[in-house]
Amino acid sequence: MTNDKKKLPRVELPADARLDTLAVREGLPPSPWGENSEALFLTSSFVHPDAATAARRFANEEEAFVYSRFTNPTVTMFERRLAALEGTEACLATSSGMAAILLLAMGLLKAGDHVICSRSVFGSTIKLLAGEMGKFGVETSFVSQTDPEEWRAALRPTTKLLFAETPSNPLTEACDIRALADIAHGAGALLAVDNCFCSPALQQPAKLGADLIIHSGTKYLDGQGRVVAGAICGPEALINDKFIPVMRSAGMTLSAFNAWVCLKGMETLSIRMQAQSARALELAEWLERHPAIERVYYPGLKSHPQHELAMRQQGGVGGAVVSFIVRSPQAGGPAAARANAFHVIDATRICSITANLGDTKTTITHPASTSHGRLTEDQRLAAGITQGMIRVAVGLEHIEDLKSDLARGLDTLAA
Ligand SMILES: *Cc1c(COP(=O)(O)O)cnc(C)c1O
């Protein structure tokens, strides 16, 4: 690539524009029609003025839109906006969050390479690394979410990638991004961080040393539970050299429509994250005082084991996911704990009973029988997920209505 390569134009924004401004404005300049809201370009291919131009564009000597498996203006707007929010040079959109992690693995790893990953990451991430990538000869060691020394001890000469997610689901355990970046870089490896739970509105892992940031756009970027989407953010050299070639050949492409939904969703990302997190904090404090509750997991609470680290990394905000354990008689064992958790979930009338999160609609789920239902009871207990645990991903309903919704089941347990 040469420096005089003809590049796509940029939106003219002040160099010091802040996150809230970038979330609304970054993208591509409008088309000749001057639309104010970004256009949805539903087209599979793009037309060239002549054969020589087409040849230059296919040879990547001129940046232009060619074919929507790898280039589409609406998708580019989404990518530029997300890169601006994460503070990275570039971004590549994918069809889902899991497709982003698959692209990460395909772009960086080959047979014989080694990955170190937190034991507390999203379940499908564990399955993808240990199972699917294992079939291709990539080995993964799973280590503690909270103890960086376990990561250091797991390093091998073949370690290429460290993979973290913070805070974790459903226990909201934080890991120290800066410490993991130092461990990765000391060993010549890269650190990737799944930033789904905080979004760049609260946490920007690149500023703490992470090389690559993974997103499930399905969650807070869309923000209203409409589409499935994903992305990798990182340095231009890595995106261009490692990931775009895989995208071109393998095609885990984000559709223009889904990109457009997330692009428009990002305009309200910051105020949604602040408002949903404020409700989550109030709910967590209320739950902590409720007699039917054994324990609450929320990074914004002083009782959270990594409260200070999480507040430092997350701009002083705990995020919108709260988990808690419902009290149950010791003698009843796991069955009684599960019955009490189900009672609280089934007594709600506002919360949606679904394992998804990141929606303006509050969702409630029983991790032990849904997201973590494929684990054995021993694996679940090792992961700290008990039958009495409930996870709530707080949306934008009125906080008093949410408290009443949970109180309906909790008060009858406490009585
Ligand atoms: C949902 C989720 C994913 C996977 O994203 P999809 O868009 O559902 O493929 C990955 N990581 C985390 C933390 C998630 O919550």
CSV table of C-alpha atoms and ligand atoms in Angstrom, one decimal:
chain,number,residue,atom,x,y,z
A,1,MET,CA,0.0,0.0,0.0
A,2,THR,CA,1.2,3.4,-0.9
A,3,ASN,CA,0.5,6.7,1.0
A,4,ASP,CA,-0.9,8.3,-2.1
A,5,LYS,CA,-3.6,5.6,-2.3
A,6,LYS,CA,-7.0,7.3,-3.0
A,7,LYS,CA,-8.9,7.1,0.3
A,8,LEU,CA,-12.6,7.4,1.2
A,9,PRO,CA,-13.5,10.9,2.4
A,10,ARG,CA,-14.0,11.7,6.1
A,11,VAL,CA,-16.6,13.7,8.0
A,12,GLU,CA,-15.0,17.0,9.0
A,13,LEU,CA,-14.9,17.0,12.8
A,14,PRO,CA,-12.7,18.9,15.2
A,15,ALA,CA,-9.7,16.7,16.2
A,16,ASP,CA,-10.7,17.1,19.9
A,17,ALA,CA,-14.4,16.1,19.4
A,18,ARG,CA,-15.6,14.2,22.5
A,19,LEU,CA,-17.2,10.8,22.7
A,20,ASP,CA,-20.8,12.0,22.7
A,21,THR,CA,-20.2,14.1,19.6
A,22,LEU,CA,-18.4,11.2,17.8
A,23,ALA,CA,-21.3,8.9,18.7
A,24,VAL,CA,-23.7,11.1,16.7
A,25,ARG,CA,-21.4,12.5,14.0
A,26,GLU,CA,-18.6,10.1,13.0
A,27,GLY,CA,-19.2,8.1,9.8
A,28,LEU,CA,-19.0,9.1,6.1
A,29,PRO,CA,-19.9,12.5,4.5
A,30,PRO,CA,-23.5,12.4,3.2
A,31,SER,CA,-24.3,11.4,-0.3
A,32,PRO,CA,-24.9,14.1,-3.0
A,33,TRP,CA,-28.5,14.3,-1.8
A,34,GLY,CA,-27.5,15.8,1.5
A,35,GLU,CA,-29.4,13.4,3.8
A,36,ASN,CA,-29.1,14.3,7.5
A,37,SER,CA,-29.8,10.8,8.9
A,38,GLU,CA,-27.3,8.3,7.6
A,39,ALA,CA,-28.5,6.4,4.5
A,40,LEU,CA,-29.1,2.6,4.4
A,41,PHE,CA,-27.3,1.4,1.3
A,42,LEU,CA,-29.1,-1.9,0.4
A,43,THR,CA,-27.0,-3.0,-2.6
A,44,SER,CA,-24.8,-6.0,-3.0
A,45,SER,CA,-22.4,-4.5,-5.5
A,46,PHE,CA,-21.2,-1.0,-6.6
A,47,VAL,CA,-20.7,0.3,-10.2
A,48,HIS,CA,-17.4,1.6,-11.5
A,49,PRO,CA,-17.1,4.5,-14.0
A,50,ASP,CA,-14.8,2.4,-16.3
A,51,ALA,CA,-12.8,-0.8,-16.5
A,52,ALA,CA,-9.5,0.8,-15.4
A,53,THR,CA,-11.0,2.2,-12.2
A,54,ALA,CA,-12.6,-1.1,-11.5
A,55,ALA,CA,-9.2,-2.8,-11.8
A,56,ARG,CA,-7.5,-0.3,-9.5
A,57,ARG,CA,-10.3,-0.8,-6.9
A,58,PHE,CA,-10.0,-4.6,-7.1
A,59,ALA,CA,-6.2,-4.3,-6.7
A,60,ASN,CA,-6.9,-2.2,-3.5
A,61,GLU,CA,-4.9,0.8,-5.0
A,62,GLU,CA,-8.0,2.9,-4.6
A,63,GLU,CA,-10.3,2.8,-1.6
A,64,ALA,CA,-13.9,2.5,-2.9
A,65,PHE,CA,-17.0,0.4,-2.4
A,66,VAL,CA,-16.9,-2.8,-4.4
A,67,TYR,CA,-19.0,-5.6,-3.0
A,68,SER,CA,-21.0,-5.8,0.2
A,69,ARG,CA,-19.3,-8.9,1.5
A,70,PHE,CA,-16.4,-6.6,2.4
A,71,THR,CA,-17.3,-3.0,1.7
A,72,ASN,CA,-20.6,-1.1,2.1
A,73,PRO,CA,-21.0,2.6,3.0
A,74,THR,CA,-23.5,1.9,5.9
A,75,VAL,CA,-21.2,-0.7,7.3
A,76,THR,CA,-18.2,1.7,7.0
A,77,MET,CA,-20.2,4.3,8.9
A,78,PHE,CA,-20.8,1.9,11.7
A,79,GLU,CA,-17.1,0.8,11.7
A,80,ARG,CA,-15.8,4.4,11.8
A,81,ARG,CA,-18.2,5.4,14.5
A,82,LEU,CA,-17.3,2.4,16.8
A,83,ALA,CA,-13.6,2.9,16.2
A,84,ALA,CA,-13.9,6.6,17.2
A,85,LEU,CA,-15.7,5.6,20.4
A,86,GLU,CA,-13.2,2.9,21.3
A,87,GLY,CA,-10.3,5.2,20.4
A,88,THR,CA,-8.8,2.7,17.9
A,89,GLU,CA,-7.6,3.5,14.4
A,90,ALA,CA,-9.9,1.0,12.7
A,91,CYS,CA,-12.8,-1.4,13.1
A,92,LEU,CA,-14.2,-4.3,11.2
A,93,ALA,CA,-17.9,-5.2,11.5
A,94,THR,CA,-19.1,-8.8,11.7
A,95,SER,CA,-22.4,-10.6,11.5
A,96,SER,CA,-22.5,-11.3,15.3
A,97,GLY,CA,-20.3,-11.1,18.4
A,98,MET,CA,-19.3,-14.7,18.0
A,99,ALA,CA,-18.3,-14.1,14.3
A,100,ALA,CA,-16.0,-11.3,15.6
A,101,ILE,CA,-14.3,-13.8,17.9
A,102,LEU,CA,-14.1,-16.4,15.1
A,103,LEU,CA,-12.5,-13.7,12.9
A,104,LEU,CA,-10.1,-12.8,15.7
A,105,ALA,CA,-9.0,-16.5,16.0
A,106,MET,CA,-8.8,-17.1,12.2
A,107,GLY,CA,-6.8,-13.9,11.6
A,108,LEU,CA,-4.3,-14.4,14.4
A,109,LEU,CA,-3.9,-18.1,15.1
A,110,LYS,CA,-2.6,-21.3,13.4
A,111,ALA,CA,-2.2,-24.9,14.5
A,112,GLY,CA,0.3,-25.1,17.4
A,113,ASP,CA,-0.5,-21.6,18.8
A,114,HIS,CA,-1.6,-21.1,22.3
A,115,VAL,CA,-4.3,-18.8,23.8
A,116,ILE,CA,-4.9,-17.8,27.5
A,117,CYS,CA,-8.5,-17.0,28.3
A,118,SER,CA,-10.4,-16.2,31.4
A,119,ARG,CA,-12.6,-19.0,32.7
A,120,SER,CA,-15.4,-16.5,33.2
A,121,VAL,CA,-15.9,-15.4,29.6
A,122,PHE,CA,-19.1,-15.8,27.6
A,123,GLY,CA,-20.0,-19.5,27.3
A,124,SER,CA,-19.9,-19.7,23.5
A,125,THR,CA,-16.4,-18.1,23.6
A,126,ILE,CA,-15.2,-21.0,25.7
A,127,LYS,CA,-16.8,-23.5,23.3
A,128,LEU,CA,-15.4,-21.7,20.2
A,129,LEU,CA,-11.8,-21.6,21.6
A,130,ALA,CA,-11.7,-25.0,23.3
A,131,GLY,CA,-13.9,-26.8,20.8
A,132,GLU,CA,-13.9,-25.4,17.3
A,133,MET,CA,-10.4,-23.9,17.4
A,134,GLY,CA,-9.1,-26.9,19.3
A,135,LYS,CA,-10.1,-29.0,16.2
A,136,PHE,CA,-7.6,-26.9,14.2
A,137,GLY,CA,-4.8,-27.4,16.7
A,138,VAL,CA,-5.1,-24.2,18.7
A,139,GLU,CA,-4.7,-24.9,22.4
A,140,THR,CA,-6.4,-22.7,25.0
A,141,SER,CA,-5.6,-22.5,28.8
A,142,PHE,CA,-8.5,-21.2,31.0
A,143,VAL,CA,-7.4,-19.2,34.0
A,144,SER,CA,-8.7,-17.0,36.8
A,145,GLN,CA,-10.7,-13.9,36.0
A,146,THR,CA,-9.3,-12.0,38.9
A,147,ASP,CA,-5.7,-13.2,39.4
A,148,PRO,CA,-3.2,-11.9,36.8
A,149,GLU,CA,-0.5,-14.2,38.2
A,150,GLU,CA,-2.4,-17.2,36.8
A,151,TRP,CA,-2.2,-15.7,33.4
A,152,ARG,CA,1.5,-15.1,33.7
A,153,ALA,CA,2.1,-18.7,34.9
A,154,ALA,CA,0.1,-20.0,31.9
A,155,LEU,CA,2.4,-18.3,29.3
A,156,ARG,CA,4.2,-20.6,26.8
A,157,PRO,CA,6.6,-19.8,24.0
A,158,THR,CA,3.7,-20.4,21.6
A,159,THR,CA,1.2,-18.0,23.4
A,160,LYS,CA,-0.1,-15.6,20.8
A,161,LEU,CA,-3.3,-14.2,22.4
A,162,LEU,CA,-4.7,-13.4,25.8
A,163,PHE,CA,-8.5,-13.1,25.8
A,164,ALA,CA,-10.5,-11.3,28.6
A,165,GLU,CA,-14.0,-10.0,29.2
A,166,THR,CA,-14.8,-7.5,31.9
A,167,PRO,CA,-17.0,-7.4,33.9
A,168,SER,CA,-18.0,-11.0,33.6
A,169,ASN,CA,-21.4,-12.6,33.2
A,170,PRO,CA,-23.3,-13.2,35.5
A,171,LEU,CA,-20.9,-12.6,38.5
A,172,THR,CA,-19.7,-9.1,37.3
A,173,GLU,CA,-16.1,-10.0,38.2
A,174,ALA,CA,-13.6,-7.4,36.9
A,175,CYS,CA,-10.2,-8.2,35.5
A,176,ASP,CA,-7.3,-5.8,35.4
A,177,ILE,CA,-6.9,-4.8,31.8
A,178,ARG,CA,-3.6,-2.9,32.3
A,179,ALA,CA,-2.0,-5.9,34.1
A,180,LEU,CA,-3.1,-8.3,31.4
A,181,ALA,CA,-1.8,-6.0,28.6
A,182,ASP,CA,1.6,-5.9,30.3
A,183,ILE,CA,1.7,-9.7,30.6
A,184,ALA,CA,0.7,-10.1,27.0
A,185,HIS,CA,3.2,-7.6,25.6
A,186,GLY,CA,6.0,-8.9,27.8
A,187,ALA,CA,5.5,-12.2,26.1
A,188,GLY,CA,5.1,-10.8,22.5
A,189,ALA,CA,1.4,-11.7,22.5
A,190,LEU,CA,-1.7,-9.6,22.0
A,191,LEU,CA,-4.5,-8.8,24.4
A,192,ALA,CA,-8.1,-8.9,23.2
A,193,VAL,CA,-10.9,-7.6,25.4
A,194,ASP,CA,-14.6,-8.3,25.0
A,195,ASN,CA,-16.1,-4.9,25.9
A,196,CYS,CA,-19.7,-6.0,25.4
A,197,PHE,CA,-20.9,-5.3,29.0
A,198,CYS,CA,-19.6,-1.8,29.4
A,199,SER,CA,-19.4,-0.5,25.9
A,200,PRO,CA,-17.0,2.3,25.0
A,201,ALA,CA,-19.4,4.7,26.7
A,202,LEU,CA,-18.0,3.5,30.1
A,203,GLN,CA,-14.8,1.6,29.4
A,204,GLN,CA,-12.2,2.0,26.6
A,205,PRO,CA,-9.8,-1.0,26.8
A,206,ALA,CA,-7.4,0.4,24.2
A,207,LYS,CA,-6.6,3.2,26.6
A,208,LEU,CA,-5.6,0.6,29.2
A,209,GLY,CA,-3.3,-1.2,26.7
A,210,ALA,CA,-5.6,-3.7,25.0
A,211,ASP,CA,-4.7,-4.4,21.4
A,212,LEU,CA,-8.0,-5.6,20.1
A,213,ILE,CA,-11.6,-4.9,21.3
A,214,ILE,CA,-14.4,-7.3,20.6
A,215,HIS,CA,-18.1,-6.3,20.5
A,216,SER,CA,-21.4,-8.0,20.3
A,217,GLY,CA,-23.4,-5.1,18.7
A,218,THR,CA,-26.4,-7.2,19.6
A,219,LYS,CA,-26.2,-5.8,23.1
A,220,TYR,CA,-25.8,-2.1,24.0
A,221,LEU,CA,-24.7,-0.8,20.6
A,222,ASP,CA,-28.1,-1.6,19.1
A,223,GLY,CA,-29.5,-1.1,22.5
A,224,GLN,CA,-33.1,-2.0,21.8
A,225,GLY,CA,-32.8,-5.8,21.2
A,226,ARG,CA,-33.5,-5.7,17.4
A,227,VAL,CA,-30.5,-7.1,15.6
A,228,VAL,CA,-27.5,-9.4,15.9
A,229,ALA,CA,-24.1,-7.7,15.1
A,230,GLY,CA,-20.5,-7.7,16.1
A,231,ALA,CA,-17.1,-6.0,15.5
A,232,ILE,CA,-13.3,-6.1,16.1
A,233,CYS,CA,-11.6,-2.7,16.8
A,234,GLY,CA,-7.9,-2.3,16.7
A,235,PRO,CA,-4.8,-0.8,15.0
A,236,GLU,CA,-5.2,-0.2,11.2
A,237,ALA,CA,-2.2,-2.5,10.4
A,238,LEU,CA,-3.8,-5.5,12.2
A,239,ILE,CA,-7.3,-4.9,10.8
A,240,ASN,CA,-5.9,-4.4,7.2
A,241,ASP,CA,-3.3,-7.2,7.2
A,242,LYS,CA,-4.8,-9.9,9.5
A,243,PHE,CA,-8.6,-9.5,9.4
A,244,ILE,CA,-9.8,-7.9,6.2
A,245,PRO,CA,-8.3,-10.8,4.1
A,246,VAL,CA,-10.1,-13.3,6.2
A,247,MET,CA,-13.4,-11.3,6.0
A,248,ARG,CA,-13.0,-11.2,2.2
A,249,SER,CA,-12.5,-15.0,1.9
A,250,ALA,CA,-14.8,-16.2,4.7
A,251,GLY,CA,-17.6,-13.6,4.6
A,252,MET,CA,-18.8,-13.3,8.2
A,253,THR,CA,-20.2,-9.9,7.0
A,254,LEU,CA,-22.5,-7.6,8.9
A,255,SER,CA,-25.5,-6.8,6.8
A,256,ALA,CA,-26.1,-3.1,5.9
A,257,PHE,CA,-29.5,-3.1,7.6
A,258,ASN,CA,-28.1,-4.4,10.9
A,259,ALA,CA,-25.2,-2.0,10.6
A,260,TRP,CA,-27.6,0.9,10.2
A,261,VAL,CA,-29.6,-0.2,13.3
A,262,CYS,CA,-26.5,-0.2,15.4
A,263,LEU,CA,-25.1,3.0,13.8
A,264,LYS,CA,-28.3,4.8,14.9
A,265,GLY,CA,-28.3,3.0,18.2
A,266,MET,CA,-24.9,4.3,19.0
A,267,GLU,CA,-26.2,7.9,18.9
A,268,THR,CA,-27.9,7.3,22.3
A,269,LEU,CA,-25.4,4.8,23.7
A,270,SER,CA,-23.9,7.2,26.2
A,271,ILE,CA,-27.1,8.4,27.7
A,272,ARG,CA,-28.6,4.9,27.8
A,273,MET,CA,-25.5,3.5,29.5
A,274,GLN,CA,-25.6,6.3,32.1
A,275,ALA,CA,-29.4,6.0,32.7
A,276,GLN,CA,-29.5,2.2,32.8
A,277,SER,CA,-26.4,2.1,35.1
A,278,ALA,CA,-28.0,4.6,37.5
A,279,ARG,CA,-31.1,2.4,37.7
A,280,ALA,CA,-28.9,-0.7,38.1
A,281,LEU,CA,-27.1,0.9,41.0
A,282,GLU,CA,-30.3,1.9,42.8
A,283,LEU,CA,-31.7,-1.6,42.2
A,284,ALA,CA,-28.5,-3.2,43.5
A,285,GLU,CA,-28.6,-1.1,46.7
A,286,TRP,CA,-32.2,-1.8,47.3
A,287,LEU,CA,-31.7,-5.6,46.7
A,288,GLU,CA,-28.7,-5.6,49.2
A,289,ARG,CA,-31.1,-4.3,51.9
A,290,HIS,CA,-33.9,-6.8,51.1
A,291,PRO,CA,-34.3,-9.6,53.7
A,292,ALA,CA,-34.9,-12.3,51.0
A,293,ILE,CA,-31.6,-11.6,49.3
A,294,GLU,CA,-28.4,-13.5,50.3
A,295,ARG,CA,-25.9,-11.6,48.1
A,296,VAL,CA,-25.8,-9.0,45.4
A,297,TYR,CA,-23.1,-8.9,42.6
A,298,TYR,CA,-22.7,-5.4,41.1
A,299,PRO,CA,-19.4,-3.6,40.5
A,300,GLY,CA,-20.9,-0.3,41.7
A,301,LEU,CA,-21.5,-1.6,45.2
A,302,LYS,CA,-18.7,-1.0,47.8
A,303,SER,CA,-19.2,-4.7,48.8
A,304,HIS,CA,-18.0,-5.9,45.3
A,305,PRO,CA,-14.6,-7.5,45.7
A,306,GLN,CA,-13.1,-5.5,42.7
A,307,HIS,CA,-15.2,-2.3,43.3
A,308,GLU,CA,-12.2,0.0,43.1
A,309,LEU,CA,-10.6,-1.6,40.0
A,310,ALA,CA,-14.0,-1.7,38.2
A,311,MET,CA,-14.7,1.9,39.0
A,312,ARG,CA,-11.3,3.0,37.8
A,313,GLN,CA,-11.7,1.1,34.5
A,314,GLN,CA,-15.4,1.9,33.9
A,315,GLY,CA,-15.4,5.6,34.5
A,316,GLY,CA,-16.9,5.3,38.0
A,317,VAL,CA,-20.0,3.5,36.6
A,318,GLY,CA,-21.0,-0.1,37.4
A,319,GLY,CA,-22.9,-0.9,34.2
A,320,ALA,CA,-26.5,-2.2,33.9
A,321,VAL,CA,-26.2,-5.9,34.8
A,322,VAL,CA,-27.0,-6.9,38.4
A,323,SER,CA,-27.0,-10.5,39.7
A,324,PHE,CA,-28.2,-11.7,43.1
A,325,ILE,CA,-28.8,-14.8,45.1
A,326,VAL,CA,-32.2,-15.4,46.6
A,327,ARG,CA,-32.2,-16.7,50.2
A,328,SER,CA,-33.5,-20.2,50.7
A,329,PRO,CA,-33.5,-22.8,53.5
A,330,GLN,CA,-30.1,-24.5,53.8
A,331,ALA,CA,-31.9,-27.9,54.3
A,332,GLY,CA,-33.7,-27.6,50.9
A,333,GLY,CA,-30.4,-27.7,49.0
A,334,PRO,CA,-30.2,-26.7,45.3
A,335,ALA,CA,-33.8,-27.7,44.5
A,336,ALA,CA,-35.2,-25.3,47.1
A,337,ALA,CA,-32.8,-22.5,45.9
A,338,ARG,CA,-34.0,-23.0,42.3
A,339,ALA,CA,-37.7,-23.0,43.3
A,340,ASN,CA,-37.2,-19.7,45.1
A,341,ALA,CA,-35.4,-18.2,42.1
A,342,PHE,CA,-38.1,-19.4,39.7
A,343,HIS,CA,-40.7,-18.0,42.1
A,344,VAL,CA,-39.2,-14.5,41.9
A,345,ILE,CA,-38.8,-14.6,38.1
A,346,ASP,CA,-42.3,-15.9,37.5
A,347,ALA,CA,-43.8,-13.2,39.8
A,348,THR,CA,-42.5,-10.4,37.6
A,349,ARG,CA,-44.9,-8.7,35.2
A,350,ILE,CA,-42.6,-6.1,33.6
A,351,CYS,CA,-39.3,-7.8,33.2
A,352,SER,CA,-38.8,-10.0,30.1
A,353,ILE,CA,-37.8,-13.5,30.9
A,354,THR,CA,-34.9,-13.8,28.4
A,355,ALA,CA,-31.2,-14.4,28.6
A,356,ASN,CA,-30.4,-11.4,26.3
A,357,LEU,CA,-29.2,-8.1,27.6
A,358,GLY,CA,-28.4,-4.6,26.5
A,359,ASP,CA,-32.0,-3.8,25.8
A,360,THR,CA,-34.1,-0.8,27.0
A,361,LYS,CA,-36.5,-3.5,28.2
A,362,THR,CA,-35.2,-5.0,31.5
A,363,THR,CA,-34.5,-8.7,31.2
A,364,ILE,CA,-34.4,-11.4,33.9
A,365,THR,CA,-32.8,-14.8,33.7
A,366,HIS,CA,-31.8,-17.8,35.8
A,367,PRO,CA,-28.2,-18.4,34.6
A,368,ALA,CA,-27.9,-22.0,36.1
A,369,SER,CA,-30.7,-23.3,33.8
A,370,THR,CA,-30.2,-21.1,30.8
A,371,SER,CA,-26.9,-19.5,29.8
A,372,HIS,CA,-25.0,-21.9,32.0
A,373,GLY,CA,-27.4,-24.8,31.7
A,374,ARG,CA,-25.0,-26.9,29.6
A,375,LEU,CA,-22.4,-27.1,32.5
A,376,THR,CA,-22.5,-29.9,35.1
A,377,GLU,CA,-23.5,-28.8,38.6
A,378,ASP,CA,-19.9,-29.1,39.7
A,379,GLN,CA,-18.6,-26.9,36.8
A,380,ARG,CA,-21.4,-24.4,37.7
A,381,LEU,CA,-20.4,-24.3,41.4
A,382,ALA,CA,-16.7,-23.9,40.4
A,383,ALA,CA,-17.8,-20.9,38.3
A,384,GLY,CA,-19.8,-19.6,41.3
A,385,ILE,CA,-23.2,-19.9,39.7
A,386,THR,CA,-25.7,-21.4,42.1
A,387,GLN,CA,-29.3,-22.4,41.7
A,388,GLY,CA,-30.5,-19.4,43.7
A,389,MET,CA,-28.9,-16.9,41.4
A,390,ILE,CA,-30.9,-14.5,39.2
A,391,ARG,CA,-29.4,-12.0,36.7
A,392,VAL,CA,-31.2,-8.8,35.8
A,393,ALA,CA,-30.0,-6.6,32.9
A,394,VAL,CA,-31.6,-3.3,33.7
A,395,GLY,CA,-33.3,-1.3,31.0
A,396,LEU,CA,-35.0,2.1,31.0
A,397,GLU,CA,-38.3,1.5,32.8
A,398,HIS,CA,-39.0,3.5,35.9
A,399,ILE,CA,-36.9,2.3,38.8
A,400,GLU,CA,-39.9,2.1,41.3
A,401,ASP,CA,-41.7,-0.1,38.8
A,402,LEU,CA,-38.7,-2.4,38.6
A,403,LYS,CA,-38.4,-2.6,42.4
A,404,SER,CA,-42.1,-3.4,42.7
A,405,ASP,CA,-41.8,-6.1,40.0
A,406,LEU,CA,-39.0,-7.9,41.9
A,407,ALA,CA,-40.6,-7.2,45.3
A,408,ARG,CA,-43.7,-9.1,44.3
A,409,GLY,CA,-41.8,-12.4,44.5
A,410,LEU,CA,-39.2,-11.4,47.0
A,411,ASP,CA,-41.6,-10.1,49.7
A,412,THR,CA,-43.5,-13.4,49.7
A,413,LEU,CA,-40.2,-15.3,50.2
A,414,ALA,CA,-39.2,-13.0,53.1
A,415,ALA,CA,-42.7,-13.2,54.8
B,1,LIG,C1,-23.7,-11.9,23.6
B,1,LIG,C2,-22.3,-11.9,23.8
B,1,LIG,C3,-21.4,-12.4,22.9
B,1,LIG,C4,-21.8,-13.0,21.6
B,1,LIG,O1,-22.5,-12.1,20.8
B,1,LIG,P1,-23.5,-12.5,19.7
B,1,LIG,O2,-23.8,-11.2,19.0
B,1,LIG,O3,-24.7,-13.1,20.4
B,1,LIG,O4,-22.9,-13.4,18.8
B,1,LIG,C5,-20.0,-12.3,23.2
B,1,LIG,N1,-19.6,-11.8,24.3
B,1,LIG,C6,-20.4,-11.4,25.3
B,1,LIG,C7,-19.9,-10.8,26.5
B,1,LIG,C8,-21.8,-11.4,25.1
B,1,LIG,O5,-22.6,-11.0,26.0
